[in-house]
Each structure stands twice: as C-alpha cells, then as structure tokens.
Amino acid sequence: MLLSLAILKSANVTEKYFYGANQTIFFAQKNRFFLDVVKILETKLEEVGSAESFNQIVGMPILLRDDQSDLEGSLNLNSGATLLDINILVDDEGQINQPFYDFLERVLMEYNLRDMHFFLITLVDALDLDDEPRVFGSELANEDPRFKDGEIASYSAFRSILDYYAKIRDDRVIYDVPWEDIIGFKKSKTDINYITPRLRNYLETFYGFNFHFNEDDIIKDQETLESLVFDTSVLDALGITYYVPLLTCKMEFSIMERTMQINFDYDLHTKRVGAIETTF
C-alpha cells in the first residue's frame, strides 16, 4: 500500500511538473511571438503617415506563422479612434467643453431620463479635479471614497457614474443609452473615417453633416472635410479629425492545442503599445 501511494504521489507530482513546464513554455512563446508582431508593425508600417495610407491597412487580415514553434494565427488591424473621448468634456482648468456637453444633451434627450441635467453635471464633476459639487449630490467622489475625480480611463470607471446616477435618481433608463457606440477613453482624437455608424448618424441628424459619399472614398484632408461639413468648429470641439494614427489590433493564434487572443492598441506615431487585453 505504501509503495502504491508513493507511485501515485510521484505520478501526480510529475503531471503537475509537466503541466507547469508546458504553461511556462506556452507563455514564453506567446510573449516572444507578441514582441515579434510588434516589431513587424514598427518596421512594416513605418511609412504609413496619411489618411490614405492608413486606409490601405485598416481591415487587412495578416496571417502569422512561426516555423520554430509551429505557432500560427492571424492579426487584424482596425482604427482605434472610432469613439469620442469623454475626457475632453472638461478641460484641465475644470471648464466645460460646451459643444460636447450640448452633444451629449441632445443624445440623452432621445431617452426619457428622470434628471438628465443631474447626470451630466455628475459626469462633469467626476472629470474635474475639485471636490466642490456643482449641484447638491453631484460630486461622486464625496459620496464614494473609492471613486477618484479626473480622467476616466475605462468603461468600468464610467459605469460607476452610471450606477451612482441610477441609484440616486432611481432611474435605470441611463443604461439604455448606447454609450459603448458613442464614447471611449483612449485620450486620442476621433477619426471621422471610422466613427461608429451610430455616432455618424448623430452627427448627420444633429448638425446636418453630409457623410453620404462613396464608401470606398475617405476624407483625406482638411479641404475634403470642409466640403462635407459647413462648420468644422463642432468637430474640433468633439475632437474629430480626418486622420488619427491609432490602430486597434486583434491577434489570434494557437499553440500547444491552446488558443489565445491578444487585443492591443498601437500608435503609429509614437510606436507605443497600450490597452493590452489577453483572453484564452
């Protein structure tokens, strides 16, 4: 019996060892492969520097293969500037970006919120750095010490503001607003060539902008932009321009009978990688 237990324990330890070793090999190869892909982006996309050349690589699937490890996969490149950066609603001095505020107000008017203005003021108070509420109860940081005023870096942080409003005004309609089709948190401008269909519809409806051009065409310069938009000051206030060198990359690959996906942003100008998310 003791001998049997010893053999069983030894087999168990051996299995755990090989599992751990395989895990180590898997993650080492994954990291090396990821770094190789970033190097490829740095070298192959070095000449991309305009709306036209950027358009040529967006949506382009790239097949990946590493003969040394039998690792294979794909890389998809898309614009990372499809949403409005909510952080420009308030400037560094705590002043409200009024055209952006008005835009959000018009979006919210389509929903029957109990207190639209309280929500917007709560959002503004969340973005400015002082702890003085503009109206009673609008300073979330005073009500929840876990919340920090200033830049909103993720949807989960933004969700805290939605949750606070929904609770204090007993209004869950705020969750019906398609926020994920409208706002982002990447601290970048928004590329008018790749904005979401919903955002494009809002711009056309609210401001009469004419975006009905051939889908194969792009807005490549300021002159083309001004021919479609009578007043570009609204676009400037919303942080929208005709070329933003930011890619959202989706990398999928299989190795050792496991599949992994890595999503990340790549800035063509600074050659920096950010917002890395890994899923198995």
mmCIF file of C-alpha atoms in Angstrom:
data_model
loop_
_atom_site.group_PDB
_atom_site.id
_atom_site.type_symbol
_atom_site.label_atom_id
_atom_site.label_comp_id
_atom_site.label_asym_id
_atom_site.label_seq_id
_atom_site.Cartn_x
_atom_site.Cartn_y
_atom_site.Cartn_z
ATOM 1 C CA MET A 1 0.000 0.000 0.000
ATOM 2 C CA LEU A 2 2.793 2.450 0.878
ATOM 3 C CA LEU A 3 4.516 1.639 -2.400
ATOM 4 C CA SER A 4 1.294 2.270 -4.326
ATOM 5 C CA LEU A 5 0.791 5.606 -2.591
ATOM 6 C CA ALA A 6 4.386 6.586 -3.326
ATOM 7 C CA ILE A 7 3.957 5.759 -7.013
ATOM 8 C CA LEU A 8 0.647 7.641 -7.149
ATOM 9 C CA LYS A 9 2.144 10.701 -5.471
ATOM 10 C CA SER A 10 5.161 10.595 -7.773
ATOM 11 C CA ALA A 11 2.905 10.424 -10.836
ATOM 12 C CA ASN A 12 0.867 13.350 -9.545
ATOM 13 C CA VAL A 13 3.976 15.455 -8.950
ATOM 14 C CA THR A 14 5.295 14.552 -12.403
ATOM 15 C CA GLU A 15 1.984 15.545 -14.024
ATOM 16 C CA LYS A 16 1.987 18.887 -12.197
ATOM 17 C CA TYR A 17 5.617 19.444 -13.203
ATOM 18 C CA PHE A 18 4.919 18.882 -16.895
ATOM 19 C CA TYR A 19 1.758 20.991 -16.717
ATOM 20 C CA GLY A 20 3.749 23.798 -15.127
ATOM 21 C CA ALA A 21 6.544 23.361 -17.650
ATOM 22 C CA ASN A 22 4.075 23.469 -20.546
ATOM 23 C CA GLN A 23 2.469 26.583 -19.085
ATOM 24 C CA THR A 24 5.869 28.244 -18.854
ATOM 25 C CA ILE A 25 6.737 27.285 -22.426
ATOM 26 C CA PHE A 26 3.330 28.458 -23.668
ATOM 27 C CA PHE A 27 3.581 31.895 -22.073
ATOM 28 C CA ALA A 28 7.225 32.305 -23.089
ATOM 29 C CA GLN A 29 6.378 31.545 -26.716
ATOM 30 C CA LYS A 30 3.307 33.786 -26.519
ATOM 31 C CA ASN A 31 5.375 36.697 -25.223
ATOM 32 C CA ARG A 32 8.087 36.205 -27.819
ATOM 33 C CA PHE A 33 5.516 35.955 -30.603
ATOM 34 C CA PHE A 34 3.747 39.091 -29.417
ATOM 35 C CA LEU A 35 7.008 41.052 -29.328
ATOM 36 C CA ASP A 36 7.861 39.785 -32.818
ATOM 37 C CA VAL A 37 4.498 41.022 -34.088
ATOM 38 C CA VAL A 38 5.065 44.459 -32.542
ATOM 39 C CA LYS A 39 8.469 44.592 -34.253
ATOM 40 C CA ILE A 40 6.788 43.775 -37.561
ATOM 41 C CA LEU A 41 4.338 46.642 -37.022
ATOM 42 C CA GLU A 42 7.198 49.012 -36.241
ATOM 43 C CA THR A 43 9.070 48.188 -39.448
ATOM 44 C CA LYS A 44 6.333 47.409 -41.969
ATOM 45 C CA LEU A 45 4.057 50.332 -41.071
ATOM 46 C CA GLU A 46 6.770 52.947 -40.766
ATOM 47 C CA GLU A 47 5.742 54.696 -43.985
ATOM 48 C CA VAL A 48 2.061 54.983 -43.039
ATOM 49 C CA GLY A 49 1.540 58.678 -42.392
ATOM 50 C CA SER A 50 -1.660 59.829 -44.062
ATOM 51 C CA ALA A 51 -5.367 59.086 -44.130
ATOM 52 C CA GLU A 52 -4.925 57.357 -47.495
ATOM 53 C CA SER A 53 -2.076 55.052 -46.490
ATOM 54 C CA PHE A 54 -3.789 54.317 -43.165
ATOM 55 C CA ASN A 55 -6.938 53.288 -45.026
ATOM 56 C CA GLN A 56 -4.932 50.743 -47.010
ATOM 57 C CA ILE A 57 -4.001 48.760 -43.901
ATOM 58 C CA VAL A 58 -7.266 49.017 -41.942
ATOM 59 C CA GLY A 59 -9.282 45.831 -42.134
ATOM 60 C CA MET A 60 -6.377 43.969 -43.711
ATOM 61 C CA PRO A 61 -6.021 40.421 -42.291
ATOM 62 C CA ILE A 62 -2.435 39.293 -41.791
ATOM 63 C CA LEU A 63 -1.536 35.609 -41.496
ATOM 64 C CA LEU A 64 1.109 34.780 -38.899
ATOM 65 C CA ARG A 65 3.342 31.740 -38.582
ATOM 66 C CA ASP A 66 6.403 30.883 -36.517
ATOM 67 C CA ASP A 67 8.178 27.844 -38.002
ATOM 68 C CA GLN A 68 10.299 27.353 -34.885
ATOM 69 C CA SER A 69 7.338 26.767 -32.571
ATOM 70 C CA ASP A 70 4.615 25.757 -35.083
ATOM 71 C CA LEU A 71 2.659 28.731 -33.806
ATOM 72 C CA GLU A 72 0.208 30.167 -36.330
ATOM 73 C CA GLY A 73 -2.507 32.747 -36.228
ATOM 74 C CA SER A 74 -3.831 35.990 -37.627
ATOM 75 C CA LEU A 75 -3.626 39.710 -36.994
ATOM 76 C CA ASN A 76 -6.437 42.141 -37.818
ATOM 77 C CA LEU A 77 -5.876 45.885 -37.885
ATOM 78 C CA ASN A 78 -8.643 48.427 -37.372
ATOM 79 C CA SER A 79 -8.873 52.056 -36.392
ATOM 80 C CA GLY A 80 -8.667 52.651 -32.667
ATOM 81 C CA ALA A 81 -10.254 56.100 -32.963
ATOM 82 C CA THR A 82 -13.915 55.313 -33.592
ATOM 83 C CA LEU A 83 -15.425 56.896 -30.453
ATOM 84 C CA LEU A 84 -15.483 60.304 -28.761
ATOM 85 C CA ASP A 85 -13.063 60.671 -25.871
ATOM 86 C CA ILE A 86 -15.264 61.507 -22.888
ATOM 87 C CA ASN A 87 -12.336 63.121 -21.097
ATOM 88 C CA ILE A 88 -12.394 66.214 -23.315
ATOM 89 C CA LEU A 89 -15.786 67.150 -21.854
ATOM 90 C CA VAL A 90 -13.856 69.072 -19.187
ATOM 91 C CA ASP A 91 -10.508 70.807 -19.714
ATOM 92 C CA ASP A 92 -7.539 70.954 -17.326
ATOM 93 C CA GLU A 93 -8.949 74.107 -15.727
ATOM 94 C CA GLY A 94 -12.269 72.438 -14.966
ATOM 95 C CA GLN A 95 -14.097 74.333 -17.704
ATOM 96 C CA ILE A 96 -16.901 72.582 -19.584
ATOM 97 C CA ASN A 97 -16.490 71.909 -23.308
ATOM 98 C CA GLN A 98 -19.901 73.347 -24.144
ATOM 99 C CA PRO A 99 -20.363 71.895 -27.664
ATOM 100 C CA PHE A 100 -19.533 68.424 -26.310
ATOM 101 C CA TYR A 101 -21.931 68.978 -23.390
ATOM 102 C CA ASP A 102 -24.640 70.056 -25.846
ATOM 103 C CA PHE A 103 -23.996 66.981 -27.991
ATOM 104 C CA LEU A 104 -24.451 64.640 -25.013
ATOM 105 C CA GLU A 105 -27.557 66.555 -24.013
ATOM 106 C CA ARG A 106 -29.083 66.011 -27.448
ATOM 107 C CA VAL A 107 -28.279 62.305 -27.272
ATOM 108 C CA LEU A 108 -29.905 61.994 -23.855
ATOM 109 C CA MET A 109 -32.993 63.888 -24.989
ATOM 110 C CA GLU A 110 -33.893 60.777 -27.008
ATOM 111 C CA TYR A 111 -34.324 58.926 -23.708
ATOM 112 C CA ASN A 112 -36.830 59.735 -21.027
ATOM 113 C CA LEU A 113 -34.384 60.238 -18.164
ATOM 114 C CA ARG A 114 -35.773 61.492 -14.876
ATOM 115 C CA ASP A 115 -32.981 64.014 -14.422
ATOM 116 C CA MET A 116 -30.784 64.390 -17.500
ATOM 117 C CA HIS A 117 -29.100 67.554 -16.267
ATOM 118 C CA PHE A 118 -28.166 65.992 -12.938
ATOM 119 C CA PHE A 119 -26.476 63.118 -14.748
ATOM 120 C CA LEU A 120 -24.493 65.474 -17.000
ATOM 121 C CA ILE A 121 -23.402 67.627 -14.060
ATOM 122 C CA THR A 122 -22.399 64.491 -12.140
ATOM 123 C CA LEU A 123 -20.292 63.464 -15.141
ATOM 124 C CA VAL A 124 -18.671 66.895 -15.285
ATOM 125 C CA ASP A 125 -17.946 66.841 -11.530
ATOM 126 C CA ALA A 126 -16.391 63.396 -11.929
ATOM 127 C CA LEU A 127 -13.997 64.744 -14.572
ATOM 128 C CA ASP A 128 -12.886 67.934 -12.836
ATOM 129 C CA LEU A 129 -10.329 67.685 -10.066
ATOM 130 C CA ASP A 130 -12.006 69.737 -7.353
ATOM 131 C CA ASP A 131 -14.317 68.271 -4.727
ATOM 132 C CA GLU A 132 -16.929 71.017 -4.947
ATOM 133 C CA PRO A 133 -20.302 69.780 -6.263
ATOM 134 C CA ARG A 134 -21.924 71.980 -8.892
ATOM 135 C CA VAL A 135 -25.321 70.918 -7.536
ATOM 136 C CA PHE A 136 -26.258 69.032 -4.383
ATOM 137 C CA GLY A 137 -25.088 65.410 -4.564
ATOM 138 C CA SER A 138 -23.328 65.698 -7.912
ATOM 139 C CA GLU A 139 -19.796 65.039 -6.604
ATOM 140 C CA LEU A 140 -19.495 61.249 -6.690
ATOM 141 C CA ALA A 141 -16.054 61.298 -5.032
ATOM 142 C CA ASN A 142 -17.647 62.822 -1.913
ATOM 143 C CA GLU A 143 -20.205 60.027 -1.767
ATOM 144 C CA ASP A 144 -17.914 57.114 -2.641
ATOM 145 C CA PRO A 145 -14.288 57.336 -1.431
ATOM 146 C CA ARG A 146 -13.287 54.598 -3.890
ATOM 147 C CA PHE A 147 -14.021 56.898 -6.823
ATOM 148 C CA LYS A 148 -11.289 59.328 -7.861
ATOM 149 C CA ASP A 149 -12.010 62.522 -9.774
ATOM 150 C CA GLY A 150 -10.173 63.206 -13.003
ATOM 151 C CA GLU A 151 -9.511 61.196 -16.124
ATOM 152 C CA ILE A 152 -11.952 58.361 -16.787
ATOM 153 C CA ALA A 153 -9.691 55.599 -18.068
ATOM 154 C CA SER A 154 -12.126 52.752 -18.707
ATOM 155 C CA TYR A 155 -15.737 51.820 -19.172
ATOM 156 C CA SER A 156 -15.790 50.249 -15.703
ATOM 157 C CA ALA A 157 -14.929 53.650 -14.200
ATOM 158 C CA PHE A 158 -17.613 55.291 -16.324
ATOM 159 C CA ARG A 159 -20.037 52.594 -15.219
ATOM 160 C CA SER A 160 -19.540 53.783 -11.627
ATOM 161 C CA ILE A 161 -21.035 57.124 -12.640
ATOM 162 C CA LEU A 162 -23.972 55.419 -14.348
ATOM 163 C CA ASP A 163 -24.558 53.269 -11.267
ATOM 164 C CA TYR A 164 -24.461 56.285 -8.967
ATOM 165 C CA TYR A 165 -26.981 58.202 -11.057
ATOM 166 C CA ALA A 166 -29.256 55.155 -11.437
ATOM 167 C CA LYS A 167 -29.271 54.665 -7.664
ATOM 168 C CA ILE A 168 -29.656 58.249 -6.500
ATOM 169 C CA ARG A 169 -32.363 59.077 -9.063
ATOM 170 C CA ASP A 170 -33.881 55.581 -9.192
ATOM 171 C CA ASP A 171 -33.536 55.687 -12.971
ATOM 172 C CA ARG A 172 -32.228 52.649 -14.835
ATOM 173 C CA VAL A 173 -33.034 54.191 -18.202
ATOM 174 C CA ILE A 174 -29.480 55.578 -18.158
ATOM 175 C CA TYR A 175 -28.299 52.064 -19.032
ATOM 176 C CA ASP A 176 -30.370 52.110 -22.238
ATOM 177 C CA VAL A 177 -28.161 54.789 -23.770
ATOM 178 C CA PRO A 178 -25.743 53.094 -26.234
ATOM 179 C CA TRP A 179 -22.666 54.504 -24.527
ATOM 180 C CA GLU A 180 -20.281 51.934 -25.986
ATOM 181 C CA ASP A 181 -21.158 53.144 -29.502
ATOM 182 C CA ILE A 182 -20.555 56.779 -28.588
ATOM 183 C CA ILE A 183 -17.746 57.353 -26.085
ATOM 184 C CA GLY A 184 -14.304 55.948 -25.435
ATOM 185 C CA PHE A 185 -11.431 56.513 -23.035
ATOM 186 C CA LYS A 186 -8.256 56.403 -25.145
ATOM 187 C CA LYS A 187 -7.156 60.033 -24.824
ATOM 188 C CA SER A 188 -6.993 60.369 -28.593
ATOM 189 C CA LYS A 189 -8.848 62.285 -31.237
ATOM 190 C CA THR A 190 -11.594 60.613 -33.235
ATOM 191 C CA ASP A 191 -11.128 59.642 -36.892
ATOM 192 C CA ILE A 192 -14.139 60.734 -38.915
ATOM 193 C CA ASN A 193 -13.451 57.996 -41.474
ATOM 194 C CA TYR A 194 -14.024 55.241 -38.921
ATOM 195 C CA ILE A 195 -16.585 56.556 -36.440
ATOM 196 C CA THR A 196 -19.313 54.112 -35.457
ATOM 197 C CA PRO A 197 -22.495 54.132 -37.560
ATOM 198 C CA ARG A 198 -24.492 55.372 -34.571
ATOM 199 C CA LEU A 199 -22.121 58.263 -33.973
ATOM 200 C CA ARG A 200 -22.186 59.156 -37.655
ATOM 201 C CA ASN A 201 -25.977 59.153 -37.563
ATOM 202 C CA TYR A 202 -25.974 61.532 -34.599
ATOM 203 C CA LEU A 203 -23.679 63.955 -36.417
ATOM 204 C CA GLU A 204 -25.854 63.873 -39.515
ATOM 205 C CA THR A 205 -29.078 64.283 -37.530
ATOM 206 C CA PHE A 206 -27.933 66.937 -35.063
ATOM 207 C CA TYR A 207 -25.764 69.083 -37.327
ATOM 208 C CA GLY A 208 -26.839 68.273 -40.896
ATOM 209 C CA PHE A 209 -23.395 66.966 -41.831
ATOM 210 C CA ASN A 210 -23.251 65.263 -45.211
ATOM 211 C CA PHE A 211 -21.420 61.947 -44.993
ATOM 212 C CA HIS A 212 -23.161 60.330 -47.966
ATOM 213 C CA PHE A 213 -20.109 59.747 -50.116
ATOM 214 C CA ASN A 214 -18.798 56.604 -51.780
ATOM 215 C CA GLU A 215 -17.834 54.136 -49.045
ATOM 216 C CA ASP A 216 -14.579 53.449 -50.887
ATOM 217 C CA ASP A 217 -13.619 57.103 -50.525
ATOM 218 C CA ILE A 218 -12.126 58.667 -47.424
ATOM 219 C CA ILE A 219 -11.839 62.154 -46.035
ATOM 220 C CA LYS A 220 -8.142 62.631 -46.645
ATOM 221 C CA ASP A 221 -7.501 66.270 -45.763
ATOM 222 C CA GLN A 222 -8.992 69.417 -44.265
ATOM 223 C CA GLU A 223 -10.246 70.648 -47.629
ATOM 224 C CA THR A 224 -12.264 67.466 -48.194
ATOM 225 C CA LEU A 225 -13.599 67.666 -44.648
ATOM 226 C CA GLU A 226 -14.752 71.264 -45.082
ATOM 227 C CA SER A 227 -16.558 70.334 -48.310
ATOM 228 C CA LEU A 228 -18.762 67.922 -46.321
ATOM 229 C CA VAL A 229 -19.186 69.973 -43.155
ATOM 230 C CA PHE A 230 -20.274 73.605 -43.174
ATOM 231 C CA ASP A 231 -18.918 74.366 -39.713
ATOM 232 C CA THR A 232 -15.915 72.352 -38.570
ATOM 233 C CA SER A 233 -15.832 74.054 -35.168
ATOM 234 C CA VAL A 234 -18.248 71.446 -33.808
ATOM 235 C CA LEU A 235 -15.951 68.657 -34.995
ATOM 236 C CA ASP A 236 -12.988 70.424 -33.399
ATOM 237 C CA ALA A 237 -14.844 70.640 -30.083
ATOM 238 C CA LEU A 238 -15.764 66.949 -30.256
ATOM 239 C CA GLY A 239 -12.162 66.024 -31.038
ATOM 240 C CA ILE A 240 -12.949 64.731 -34.533
ATOM 241 C CA THR A 241 -10.430 64.980 -37.364
ATOM 242 C CA TYR A 242 -9.659 63.236 -40.670
ATOM 243 C CA TYR A 243 -6.595 61.191 -39.659
ATOM 244 C CA VAL A 244 -5.697 59.577 -36.328
ATOM 245 C CA PRO A 245 -2.693 57.173 -36.446
ATOM 246 C CA LEU A 246 -4.072 54.772 -33.856
ATOM 247 C CA LEU A 247 -4.687 51.086 -34.531
ATOM 248 C CA THR A 248 -6.673 48.560 -32.554
ATOM 249 C CA CYS A 249 -5.060 45.184 -33.211
ATOM 250 C CA LYS A 250 -6.611 41.758 -32.673
ATOM 251 C CA MET A 251 -4.107 38.926 -32.656
ATOM 252 C CA GLU A 252 -5.347 35.328 -32.519
ATOM 253 C CA PHE A 253 -3.132 32.255 -32.510
ATOM 254 C CA SER A 254 -2.957 28.629 -31.478
ATOM 255 C CA ILE A 255 -0.081 26.750 -29.881
ATOM 256 C CA MET A 256 0.163 23.512 -27.911
ATOM 257 C CA GLU A 257 -3.559 22.885 -28.549
ATOM 258 C CA ARG A 258 -4.473 26.180 -26.920
ATOM 259 C CA THR A 259 -5.986 29.261 -28.492
ATOM 260 C CA MET A 260 -5.293 32.796 -27.329
ATOM 261 C CA GLN A 261 -6.431 36.262 -28.356
ATOM 262 C CA ILE A 262 -4.500 39.439 -27.617
ATOM 263 C CA ASN A 263 -6.117 42.815 -28.236
ATOM 264 C CA PHE A 264 -3.957 45.912 -28.075
ATOM 265 C CA ASP A 265 -3.625 49.457 -29.373
ATOM 266 C CA TYR A 266 -0.676 50.549 -31.468
ATOM 267 C CA ASP A 267 0.168 54.208 -32.016
ATOM 268 C CA LEU A 268 1.838 54.606 -35.408
ATOM 269 C CA HIS A 269 3.283 57.978 -34.443
ATOM 270 C CA THR A 270 4.900 57.079 -31.113
ATOM 271 C CA LYS A 271 5.242 53.328 -31.876
ATOM 272 C CA ARG A 272 3.819 52.594 -28.447
ATOM 273 C CA VAL A 273 1.631 49.659 -27.464
ATOM 274 C CA GLY A 274 -1.205 50.083 -24.972
ATOM 275 C CA ALA A 275 -4.503 48.710 -23.660
ATOM 276 C CA ILE A 276 -3.312 45.095 -23.844
ATOM 277 C CA GLU A 277 -6.020 42.519 -23.115
ATOM 278 C CA THR A 278 -5.468 38.763 -23.248
ATOM 279 C CA THR A 279 -8.194 36.125 -23.420
ATOM 280 C CA PHE A 280 -7.974 32.349 -23.691
#
